[in-house]
Coordinates of C-alpha atoms in Angstrom, one line a residue:
Chain A
M56 CA -2.2 -29.9 8.9
P57 CA -2.2 -28.8 12.6
V58 CA -0.3 -25.6 13.2
T59 CA 1.3 -24.7 16.5
Y60 CA 1.2 -21.0 17.6
P61 CA 3.0 -18.8 18.0
R62 CA 5.0 -19.2 14.9
I63 CA 7.1 -16.8 12.8
V64 CA 6.6 -17.1 9.0
A65 CA 8.3 -15.6 6.0
C66 CA 6.7 -12.8 4.0
G67 CA 9.3 -12.5 1.3
D68 CA 12.8 -11.1 1.9
S69 CA 11.9 -8.1 4.0
A70 CA 9.1 -9.1 6.4
L71 CA 8.2 -11.7 9.0
S72 CA 4.8 -12.4 10.4
I73 CA 4.5 -13.3 14.0
E74 CA 1.3 -15.3 14.2
L75 CA -0.2 -15.9 17.6
S76 CA -3.4 -17.6 16.5
D77 CA -5.6 -18.0 13.5
G78 CA -8.7 -16.7 15.3
I79 CA -10.2 -13.5 16.6
D80 CA -9.6 -13.2 20.3
E81 CA -9.2 -10.1 22.5
D82 CA -6.3 -11.7 24.6
V83 CA -4.4 -12.6 21.4
N84 CA -4.9 -9.1 20.0
A85 CA -3.8 -7.6 23.3
R86 CA -0.5 -9.6 23.0
V87 CA 0.0 -8.4 19.4
V88 CA -0.5 -4.7 20.5
A89 CA 1.8 -5.2 23.5
L90 CA 4.5 -6.6 21.2
A91 CA 4.2 -3.7 18.8
A92 CA 4.4 -1.3 21.7
D93 CA 7.5 -3.0 23.0
L94 CA 9.2 -2.9 19.6
A95 CA 8.4 0.8 19.3
E96 CA 9.8 1.5 22.8
R97 CA 12.9 -0.6 22.4
P98 CA 13.6 -0.7 18.7
I99 CA 15.6 -3.4 17.1
D100 CA 18.0 -1.9 14.6
A101 CA 16.9 -3.9 11.5
V102 CA 13.1 -3.4 12.1
L103 CA 11.7 -0.7 9.9
E104 CA 8.0 -0.8 11.0
T105 CA 5.4 -3.1 12.3
V106 CA 1.7 -3.7 11.5
P107 CA -0.5 -5.0 14.3
T108 CA -3.5 -7.0 13.1
Y109 CA -6.1 -9.2 14.8
R110 CA -3.8 -12.1 15.6
S111 CA -0.4 -11.4 14.1
L112 CA 2.3 -8.8 13.9
L113 CA 3.9 -8.1 10.6
V114 CA 7.5 -7.0 11.1
L115 CA 9.2 -5.3 8.2
Y116 CA 13.0 -5.4 8.3
D117 CA 16.1 -4.6 6.3
P118 CA 18.0 -7.8 5.5
A119 CA 21.1 -5.8 4.8
V120 CA 21.1 -4.9 8.5
R121 CA 20.1 -8.2 9.9
R122 CA 18.9 -11.5 8.3
A123 CA 15.6 -13.1 9.2
Q124 CA 17.5 -16.0 10.7
A125 CA 19.2 -13.7 13.2
L126 CA 16.1 -11.6 13.8
K127 CA 13.8 -14.5 14.7
P128 CA 15.3 -15.5 18.0
E129 CA 15.2 -11.9 19.2
L130 CA 11.5 -11.5 18.1
E131 CA 10.7 -14.7 19.9
A132 CA 12.4 -13.4 23.1
R133 CA 10.4 -10.1 22.8
L134 CA 7.2 -12.0 22.3
R135 CA 7.8 -14.1 25.5
A136 CA 8.5 -10.9 27.5
A137 CA 5.8 -8.6 26.1
T138 CA 3.1 -8.2 28.7
P139 CA -0.4 -7.5 27.5
G140 CA -2.5 -5.0 29.3
R141 CA 0.4 -3.3 30.8
R142 CA -0.9 -0.1 29.2
A143 CA -4.7 -0.2 28.7
G144 CA -5.8 1.4 25.4
R145 CA -7.5 4.8 25.4
R146 CA -11.3 4.9 25.5
F147 CA -13.3 7.1 23.1
V148 CA -17.0 7.8 23.0
V149 CA -17.9 8.2 19.3
P150 CA -21.0 10.2 18.5
V151 CA -23.3 8.7 15.9
V152 CA -26.2 9.8 13.8
Y153 CA -28.1 6.6 13.4
G154 CA -30.0 5.9 10.2
G155 CA -30.2 8.6 7.5
E156 CA -28.5 8.5 4.1
V157 CA -25.3 6.9 5.3
G158 CA -26.9 4.6 7.8
L159 CA -29.2 3.3 5.0
D160 CA -29.3 -0.3 6.2
L161 CA -30.6 0.5 9.7
D162 CA -34.3 -0.2 9.2
E163 CA -33.8 -3.4 7.1
L164 CA -31.3 -4.7 9.6
A165 CA -33.7 -4.1 12.4
D166 CA -36.5 -5.9 10.5
M167 CA -34.1 -8.9 9.9
K168 CA -33.5 -9.1 13.6
G169 CA -37.1 -8.6 14.7
L170 CA -36.1 -5.4 16.4
S171 CA -37.3 -1.8 16.2
A172 CA -34.7 0.6 14.9
E173 CA -34.5 2.1 18.5
E174 CA -33.9 -1.3 20.0
L175 CA -31.1 -2.0 17.5
V176 CA -29.5 1.4 18.3
A177 CA -29.7 0.6 22.0
I178 CA -28.0 -2.7 21.5
H179 CA -25.3 -1.1 19.4
T180 CA -24.6 1.7 21.9
D181 CA -24.7 -0.6 25.0
A182 CA -21.6 -2.5 23.9
E183 CA -17.9 -1.6 24.3
Y184 CA -15.7 -2.3 21.3
R185 CA -12.1 -2.9 20.9
V186 CA -10.0 -1.5 18.0
Y187 CA -8.4 -4.8 16.8
M188 CA -6.6 -3.2 14.0
I189 CA -6.3 -0.2 11.7
G190 CA -6.0 -1.5 8.1
F191 CA -7.3 -1.6 4.6
A192 CA -7.3 2.2 4.2
P193 CA -5.8 5.1 6.2
G194 CA -7.4 5.1 9.7
F195 CA -10.0 2.5 8.9
A196 CA -10.9 0.9 12.3
Y197 CA -11.8 -2.8 12.6
L198 CA -13.8 -3.3 15.8
G199 CA -14.5 -6.4 17.9
G200 CA -17.1 -6.7 20.5
L201 CA -20.2 -6.5 18.3
P202 CA -23.2 -8.1 20.2
E203 CA -24.0 -11.5 18.7
I204 CA -27.5 -10.5 17.7
L205 CA -26.1 -7.9 15.3
H206 CA -23.8 -10.3 13.5
T207 CA -24.8 -10.1 9.9
P208 CA -23.4 -11.5 6.6
R209 CA -21.9 -9.0 4.1
L210 CA -24.0 -7.9 1.1
A211 CA -23.7 -10.2 -1.9
T212 CA -22.9 -7.2 -4.1
P213 CA -20.7 -4.5 -2.6
R214 CA -21.8 -0.9 -2.9
Q215 CA -19.6 1.3 -5.0
R216 CA -19.3 4.1 -2.5
V217 CA -19.8 4.3 1.2
E218 CA -19.0 7.6 2.9
A219 CA -16.2 8.3 5.4
G220 CA -17.6 8.1 9.0
A221 CA -20.0 5.3 8.1
I222 CA -20.7 2.9 11.0
G223 CA -20.6 -0.6 9.6
I224 CA -21.3 -4.2 10.4
G225 CA -19.6 -7.0 8.5
G226 CA -20.1 -10.6 9.8
R227 CA -19.1 -10.5 13.5
Q228 CA -17.0 -7.4 13.1
A229 CA -17.9 -3.7 13.3
S230 CA -16.2 -0.8 11.6
I231 CA -15.8 2.9 11.5
N232 CA -15.0 3.9 7.9
S233 CA -12.3 6.5 7.5
V234 CA -12.3 7.3 3.8
P235 CA -15.1 6.9 1.1
G236 CA -14.9 3.7 -0.9
P237 CA -16.6 0.5 -2.0
S238 CA -17.8 -1.8 0.7
G239 CA -20.0 -4.9 1.1
W240 CA -20.7 -4.2 4.8
R241 CA -24.0 -3.0 6.2
Y242 CA -24.2 0.6 7.5
I243 CA -26.4 1.8 10.3
G244 CA -25.2 5.4 10.9
R245 CA -22.4 7.9 10.5
T246 CA -20.1 9.7 12.9
P247 CA -19.1 13.3 12.1
L248 CA -15.7 12.5 13.5
R249 CA -12.9 12.0 11.0
L250 CA -10.8 9.0 11.8
F251 CA -8.3 10.2 9.2
D252 CA -7.4 13.8 8.3
P253 CA -3.9 14.2 6.8
S254 CA -3.9 17.9 7.6
R255 CA -4.3 17.4 11.3
S256 CA -1.3 17.3 13.6
E257 CA -2.6 13.9 14.7
P258 CA -3.9 12.5 11.4
F259 CA -5.2 9.3 13.0
L260 CA -7.8 9.3 15.7
L261 CA -7.7 5.6 16.7
H262 CA -5.0 3.1 17.3
A263 CA -5.1 -0.7 17.6
G264 CA -5.9 -1.5 21.2
D265 CA -8.1 1.5 21.9
R266 CA -11.6 1.0 23.2
V267 CA -14.7 2.6 21.6
C268 CA -18.3 3.2 22.7
F269 CA -21.0 4.8 20.5
R270 CA -23.4 7.6 21.6
P271 CA -26.5 8.6 19.6
I272 CA -26.6 12.3 18.7
G273 CA -29.2 14.5 17.0
P274 CA -28.9 16.8 14.0
D275 CA -27.8 19.9 15.9
E276 CA -24.9 18.2 17.6
A277 CA -24.0 16.5 14.3
A278 CA -23.9 19.9 12.6
E279 CA -21.6 21.3 15.3
L280 CA -19.3 18.3 15.1
D281 CA -19.3 18.4 11.3
A282 CA -18.1 22.0 11.5
A283 CA -15.4 21.1 13.9
S284 CA -14.2 18.3 11.7
A285 CA -14.2 20.6 8.7
A286 CA -12.0 23.0 10.7
G287 CA -9.5 20.2 11.2
L288 CA -10.4 19.4 14.8
T289 CA -10.7 15.8 16.1
G290 CA -14.0 16.7 17.8
V291 CA -13.5 14.1 20.6
E292 CA -10.9 13.4 23.3
P293 CA -10.2 10.1 24.9
E294 CA -11.9 9.7 28.3
P295 CA -9.6 10.3 31.3
A296 CA -8.2 7.0 32.4
Chain B
M69 CA 9.5 28.9 -9.4
T70 CA 10.0 26.6 -12.3
E71 CA 6.7 25.2 -13.6
L72 CA 6.0 22.0 -15.5
L73 CA 3.1 22.5 -17.9
V74 CA 1.1 19.4 -18.8
R75 CA -0.2 19.9 -22.4
Q76 CA -1.4 16.3 -23.0
V77 CA -1.1 13.3 -20.7
G78 CA -1.5 9.6 -20.8
P79 CA -4.3 7.9 -18.8
M80 CA -2.1 6.9 -15.8
V81 CA 0.4 9.5 -14.9
T82 CA 1.1 10.2 -11.2
V83 CA 3.7 12.0 -9.0
Q84 CA 5.8 9.4 -7.2
D85 CA 8.7 9.4 -4.8
R86 CA 10.1 6.7 -2.5
G87 CA 6.8 6.6 -0.7
R88 CA 5.4 6.8 2.8
K89 CA 7.3 5.1 5.5
G90 CA 6.2 4.0 9.0
L91 CA 2.4 4.4 8.6
L92 CA 1.4 0.9 7.6
H93 CA 0.1 0.4 11.1
A94 CA -2.3 3.3 10.5
G95 CA -3.6 1.8 7.2
V96 CA -1.6 4.0 5.0
S97 CA -0.1 2.3 1.9
G98 CA 3.5 3.0 1.1
S99 CA 2.9 3.9 -2.5
G100 CA 6.0 4.9 -4.4
P101 CA 7.3 3.6 -7.7
M102 CA 6.2 0.3 -9.4
D103 CA 9.9 0.0 -10.5
G104 CA 12.1 1.5 -7.9
P105 CA 15.5 1.1 -9.6
S106 CA 14.2 2.8 -12.8
M107 CA 13.0 5.8 -10.7
D108 CA 16.4 6.0 -8.9
L109 CA 18.2 5.9 -12.2
A110 CA 16.0 8.6 -13.7
N111 CA 16.7 10.9 -10.7
A112 CA 20.4 10.2 -10.9
L113 CA 20.5 11.0 -14.6
V114 CA 19.3 14.6 -14.0
G115 CA 21.5 15.1 -10.9
N116 CA 18.7 14.7 -8.4
G117 CA 19.0 13.0 -5.0
A118 CA 17.2 9.7 -4.5
D119 CA 14.3 11.4 -2.6
C120 CA 13.2 13.6 -5.4
A121 CA 9.7 13.1 -6.9
V122 CA 9.2 12.2 -10.5
L123 CA 6.4 11.4 -12.9
E124 CA 5.5 7.8 -13.3
F125 CA 3.4 6.8 -16.3
A126 CA 1.8 3.6 -17.4
G127 CA 1.9 3.1 -21.2
T128 CA 1.9 6.6 -22.6
G129 CA 3.7 9.6 -21.2
G130 CA 2.3 12.9 -22.6
V131 CA 3.4 16.3 -23.9
F132 CA 5.1 18.7 -21.5
E133 CA 6.6 22.1 -21.4
V134 CA 8.6 24.0 -18.8
S135 CA 8.9 27.7 -17.8
E136 CA 12.6 27.6 -17.1
P137 CA 15.5 25.5 -18.6
V138 CA 15.7 22.1 -17.0
R139 CA 17.3 18.7 -17.6
F140 CA 15.1 15.7 -17.9
A141 CA 15.5 11.9 -18.3
V142 CA 13.1 9.1 -19.1
T143 CA 13.7 5.5 -17.9
G144 CA 11.7 2.3 -17.4
G145 CA 12.0 0.9 -20.9
A146 CA 12.2 1.7 -24.6
V147 CA 10.0 4.6 -25.5
D148 CA 9.7 7.3 -28.2
I149 CA 10.9 10.7 -27.0
R150 CA 10.7 13.9 -29.1
I151 CA 11.9 17.4 -28.3
D152 CA 10.2 19.6 -30.8
G153 CA 9.9 16.6 -33.0
V154 CA 13.6 15.6 -32.7
A155 CA 14.1 12.1 -31.4
A156 CA 16.0 11.7 -28.1
F157 CA 17.1 8.6 -26.2
P158 CA 15.7 7.3 -23.0
W159 CA 18.2 6.4 -20.2
E160 CA 20.1 9.6 -20.6
S161 CA 19.4 13.3 -19.8
H162 CA 18.6 16.1 -22.2
H163 CA 17.9 19.8 -21.9
L164 CA 14.4 21.1 -22.2
L165 CA 14.0 24.8 -22.8
P166 CA 11.0 27.1 -22.4
G167 CA 8.9 27.0 -25.6
Q168 CA 10.1 23.5 -26.5
R169 CA 7.6 20.6 -26.5
L170 CA 8.6 17.3 -24.9
A171 CA 6.5 14.5 -26.3
I172 CA 6.8 11.0 -24.7
G173 CA 5.0 8.2 -26.5
A174 CA 4.2 4.7 -25.6
M175 CA 6.5 2.2 -23.7
R176 CA 7.6 -0.7 -25.8
D177 CA 8.3 -4.0 -24.0
A178 CA 7.7 -2.4 -20.6
V179 CA 4.8 -0.9 -18.7
W180 CA 6.0 1.8 -16.3
G181 CA 8.0 4.8 -17.4
Y182 CA 9.8 7.4 -15.2
L183 CA 10.2 11.0 -16.2
A184 CA 12.5 12.9 -13.9
F185 CA 13.2 16.7 -14.1
S186 CA 16.2 18.4 -12.4
G187 CA 15.1 19.8 -9.1
G188 CA 12.3 17.2 -8.8
I189 CA 8.6 17.8 -8.6
V190 CA 7.8 19.7 -5.4
T191 CA 4.1 19.3 -4.8
P192 CA 3.4 19.5 -1.1
P193 CA 4.4 16.4 0.9
V194 CA 1.6 14.6 2.6
L195 CA 2.4 12.4 5.6
G196 CA 6.0 12.6 4.8
A197 CA 6.0 11.8 1.0
R198 CA 5.0 13.3 -2.3
A199 CA 4.0 9.9 -3.7
T200 CA 0.4 9.7 -5.0
H201 CA -2.0 7.1 -3.5
L202 CA -4.9 7.2 -5.8
R203 CA -7.4 5.2 -3.8
S204 CA -7.2 7.5 -0.7
G205 CA -6.4 10.6 -2.7
L206 CA -3.1 11.3 -0.9
G207 CA 0.0 13.1 -2.1
G208 CA 1.0 14.1 -5.6
L209 CA -1.2 16.7 -7.3
D210 CA -4.4 16.7 -5.2
G211 CA -4.0 12.9 -4.8
R212 CA -5.0 12.2 -8.4
R213 CA -3.7 11.4 -11.9
L214 CA -2.4 14.2 -14.0
A215 CA -4.8 15.8 -16.5
A216 CA -4.2 18.2 -19.4
D217 CA -3.5 21.8 -18.4
D218 CA -2.1 20.8 -15.0
R219 CA 0.9 22.8 -13.7
L220 CA 3.4 21.3 -11.3
P221 CA 6.1 23.1 -9.4
L222 CA 9.7 22.0 -9.9
G223 CA 12.5 22.5 -7.4
R224 CA 15.5 24.7 -7.8
A225 CA 18.3 23.0 -9.7
G226 CA 21.7 24.2 -10.4
A227 CA 23.2 23.9 -13.9
G228 CA 24.8 20.6 -14.5
P229 CA 26.1 18.4 -17.2
L230 CA 24.0 15.9 -19.3
L231 CA 24.5 12.4 -18.1
A232 CA 24.3 8.9 -19.4
F233 CA 25.3 5.4 -18.4
R234 CA 28.7 4.0 -19.1
R235 CA 27.3 0.5 -18.6
F236 CA 23.8 -0.5 -19.6
W237 CA 21.4 -1.2 -16.7
Q238 CA 19.8 -4.5 -17.4
Q239 CA 17.4 -6.6 -15.4
V240 CA 17.8 -10.3 -15.0
R241 CA 15.7 -12.8 -16.9
G242 CA 14.2 -16.1 -16.0
P243 CA 11.3 -17.1 -13.7
I244 CA 9.9 -14.7 -11.1
R245 CA 11.3 -15.9 -7.8
V246 CA 9.0 -16.2 -4.8
V247 CA 9.4 -17.1 -1.1
P248 CA 6.6 -19.5 0.0
G249 CA 4.3 -18.1 2.7
P250 CA 3.0 -16.7 4.9
Q251 CA -0.1 -19.0 4.2
D252 CA 1.7 -21.6 2.0
D253 CA 0.3 -24.4 4.1
R254 CA -3.3 -23.5 3.1
F255 CA -2.5 -24.8 -0.4
D256 CA -2.1 -28.5 -1.1
A257 CA 0.5 -30.3 -3.2
A258 CA -1.7 -30.0 -6.4
A259 CA -2.0 -26.3 -6.0
W260 CA 1.7 -25.9 -5.4
R261 CA 2.5 -28.0 -8.5
D262 CA 0.3 -25.8 -10.6
F263 CA 1.8 -22.7 -9.1
L264 CA 5.4 -23.7 -9.8
E265 CA 5.1 -25.8 -13.0
E266 CA 2.5 -24.1 -15.1
P267 CA 2.9 -20.7 -16.8
F268 CA 0.7 -17.7 -15.8
I269 CA -0.3 -14.9 -18.1
V270 CA 0.1 -11.3 -16.9
S271 CA -3.6 -10.1 -17.1
P272 CA -4.6 -6.6 -18.3
S273 CA -6.4 -6.4 -14.9
R274 CA -3.7 -4.5 -13.3
D275 CA -3.1 -1.2 -11.6
R276 CA -0.8 0.3 -9.0
M277 CA -2.6 -1.7 -6.3
G278 CA -2.4 -5.2 -7.8
Q279 CA -1.6 -7.4 -10.7
V280 CA -4.1 -10.2 -11.6
L281 CA -2.6 -13.4 -13.2
D282 CA -4.4 -15.8 -15.5
G283 CA -3.6 -19.4 -15.6
P284 CA -4.4 -22.4 -13.5
R285 CA -6.9 -21.7 -10.7
L286 CA -5.2 -22.2 -7.4
H287 CA -7.4 -23.9 -4.8
A288 CA -6.7 -23.3 -1.2
A289 CA -7.6 -26.5 0.5
G290 CA -7.5 -24.6 3.8
G291 CA -10.1 -22.1 2.6
H292 CA -9.9 -18.7 0.9
D293 CA -10.7 -16.6 3.9
I294 CA -8.2 -15.9 6.6
V295 CA -8.4 -13.6 9.6
S296 CA -7.0 -10.4 7.9
D297 CA -3.3 -9.8 8.4
G298 CA -0.7 -7.5 7.0
T299 CA 0.4 -7.4 3.4
V300 CA 3.7 -6.6 1.7
A301 CA 4.6 -5.5 -1.8
G302 CA 4.8 -8.8 -3.7
S303 CA 2.2 -10.7 -1.6
I304 CA 0.5 -13.2 -3.9
Q305 CA -3.0 -13.4 -2.5
V306 CA -5.5 -16.0 -3.8
P307 CA -9.2 -15.2 -3.5
A308 CA -11.9 -17.7 -3.9
S309 CA -11.8 -17.3 -7.7
G310 CA -8.4 -19.0 -7.6
R311 CA -6.8 -16.2 -9.7
P312 CA -3.7 -15.0 -7.9
I313 CA -3.3 -11.2 -7.4
V314 CA 0.1 -9.9 -6.7
L315 CA -0.1 -6.8 -4.4
M316 CA 1.9 -3.8 -5.7
A317 CA 2.9 -0.3 -4.5
D318 CA -0.6 1.0 -3.7
R319 CA -1.8 -2.2 -2.0
Q320 CA -4.2 -2.2 0.9
T321 CA -2.2 -2.6 4.1
T322 CA -4.1 -5.6 5.4
G323 CA -6.1 -8.4 3.6
G324 CA -8.2 -11.4 4.3
Y325 CA -7.1 -13.7 1.5
P326 CA -4.5 -16.4 1.9
K327 CA -1.1 -15.5 0.5
I328 CA 0.6 -18.5 -1.1
A329 CA 3.9 -16.8 -1.5
T330 CA 5.7 -13.4 -1.8
V331 CA 7.6 -12.2 -4.9
A332 CA 11.3 -11.6 -4.1
S333 CA 12.0 -7.9 -4.0
I334 CA 14.6 -8.3 -6.8
D335 CA 12.0 -9.6 -9.2
L336 CA 9.0 -7.4 -8.3
P337 CA 10.0 -4.5 -10.6
R338 CA 10.5 -7.0 -13.4
L339 CA 6.9 -8.4 -12.9
A340 CA 5.6 -4.9 -12.9
Q341 CA 7.3 -4.2 -16.2
T342 CA 6.0 -7.3 -17.9
P343 CA 3.5 -6.4 -20.6
S344 CA 0.0 -7.7 -20.3
G345 CA -0.5 -11.0 -22.2
R346 CA 3.0 -12.3 -21.6
P347 CA 3.6 -15.6 -19.8
I348 CA 5.6 -15.8 -16.7
R349 CA 6.7 -18.7 -14.5
F350 CA 7.4 -18.8 -10.8
A351 CA 10.3 -20.5 -9.0
A352 CA 10.4 -21.0 -5.2
I353 CA 13.5 -19.9 -3.3
S354 CA 14.2 -19.6 0.4
Q355 CA 13.9 -16.4 2.4
A356 CA 17.7 -16.4 2.9
E357 CA 18.3 -16.7 -0.9
A358 CA 15.8 -13.9 -1.6
E359 CA 17.6 -11.8 1.0
D360 CA 20.9 -12.4 -0.8
L361 CA 19.3 -11.4 -4.1
L362 CA 18.0 -8.2 -2.6
I363 CA 21.4 -7.3 -1.2
D364 CA 23.1 -8.2 -4.6
G365 CA 20.4 -6.1 -6.4
R366 CA 21.1 -3.1 -4.3
R367 CA 24.8 -3.5 -5.1
A368 CA 24.1 -3.8 -8.8
L369 CA 22.0 -0.6 -8.7
A370 CA 24.7 1.2 -6.8
D371 CA 27.2 0.2 -9.5
A372 CA 24.9 1.4 -12.2
L373 CA 24.4 4.7 -10.4
A374 CA 28.2 5.0 -10.0
G375 CA 28.6 4.3 -13.7
I376 CA 26.7 7.4 -14.7
A377 CA 28.9 9.9 -16.4
E378 CA 28.9 13.0 -18.5
K379 CA 27.7 12.5 -22.0
P380 CA 30.3 13.1 -24.7
P381 CA 29.8 16.4 -26.4
V382 CA 27.6 16.2 -29.5
A383 CA 29.4 17.0 -32.8
T384 CA 27.7 19.9 -34.4
P385 CA 27.6 20.1 -38.2
S386 CA 29.8 23.0 -39.4

């Protein structure tokens, strides 16, 4: 059945999903992020929170304040007015220790691609990524912009535990893991940065719409950054615009 | 500081409050109770505000003591409660004195129990809530389930009367009502017929994140992978296995499986409280009807809370 986008669909009695597309596309995601920003700046009374994802914005609302039927036209108007790119996301350079215990798939992945590990790292660090969404777990960053040669299917059997800070590849997506947990993605390194630390004044390092580059680092710098993270520091600032 | 001493504890006891708000965009699950009305009623029965933290237990409660006199109440369902071996009723408050042992047995005909203490549990809030999220280790007592010998701080509570309901709080019966969508169009007529006309069995594969259902396998003609989008409590996602999973309080904030429908808020606590092995049926209603039911449900809960009153004095044998 052909579907026309954008469309607003029901998610029960307290949420609507504004779907802009069913694919992964930077322009679509930019519109999602712009709409979320607009709703944060100019709140609608019934809207409790929003969840920007790749290609849709989940809007949670209180039906006792306003019904979906009354909310939809206003959300449609906001969507028409929201201008993507009005505020470019921040850009972070994320330090990465490639390979090692956490980046345990680096050599195998390089073999699969007919590359040396160094070449694979160079390809991974030459690209700029976009944070399409934060989801699944606190601070977990889903990145788009992975060079095509690095696209790799997920493992048939997920691993039981992958560490926080692991730098992953799953299909055409990339990730920076924020908390330890099971995963079927492939991992090529780790960052000492903590994307999520509830004890920090800013618990979350990245937001949807931010841009990310990776920079290889050695063991000495990793040790310094690990110490900074343990002390509750973010360890990195966004680049000046 | 009043302390709650955990002597023995069931396998799944956590600190819960109303949960984390406003952080779904950062990947943080809301958590909070599996059965919100039961938690609210437990708090009210001990004179607590609605924001106080309680213990939520699945199946079996445990054995508890306190360092100072408190009032407590247990809600959620029928359950065996003993104070120093003397039976006490759920759904009303009782005194618990230092040196007395409170033993809470297994839930009957329900799954999730709520144990509230006057003053509430005052473990440190994390990201604005005391609710425990087990998967990410947030909130509650070090982000984990309780274990024997744990000690939990209780808030200050003034003396107050023992309370009970004047009217019994009863949940509705009948099918679990759902609002189709957001990916209802990925399922064809045959899948929809199975979904609405066949019974499903509440599987023992269940936790605070999700509830798996056995029954007809639902095939998504449009495929079982979608570009990940946001989830809500009650989202019924269908992975390639065809076994639906209803997402619950500790759900992941985003997911990549198509969601055939969403359980109406009014019926989600009832699904959570359905014992494993029981059959359930689904009935589709409109979003507007579900909104009406949610609003009616809040009113019914407010009425039940307003109908809480002082317990009649117990006749003492002379």
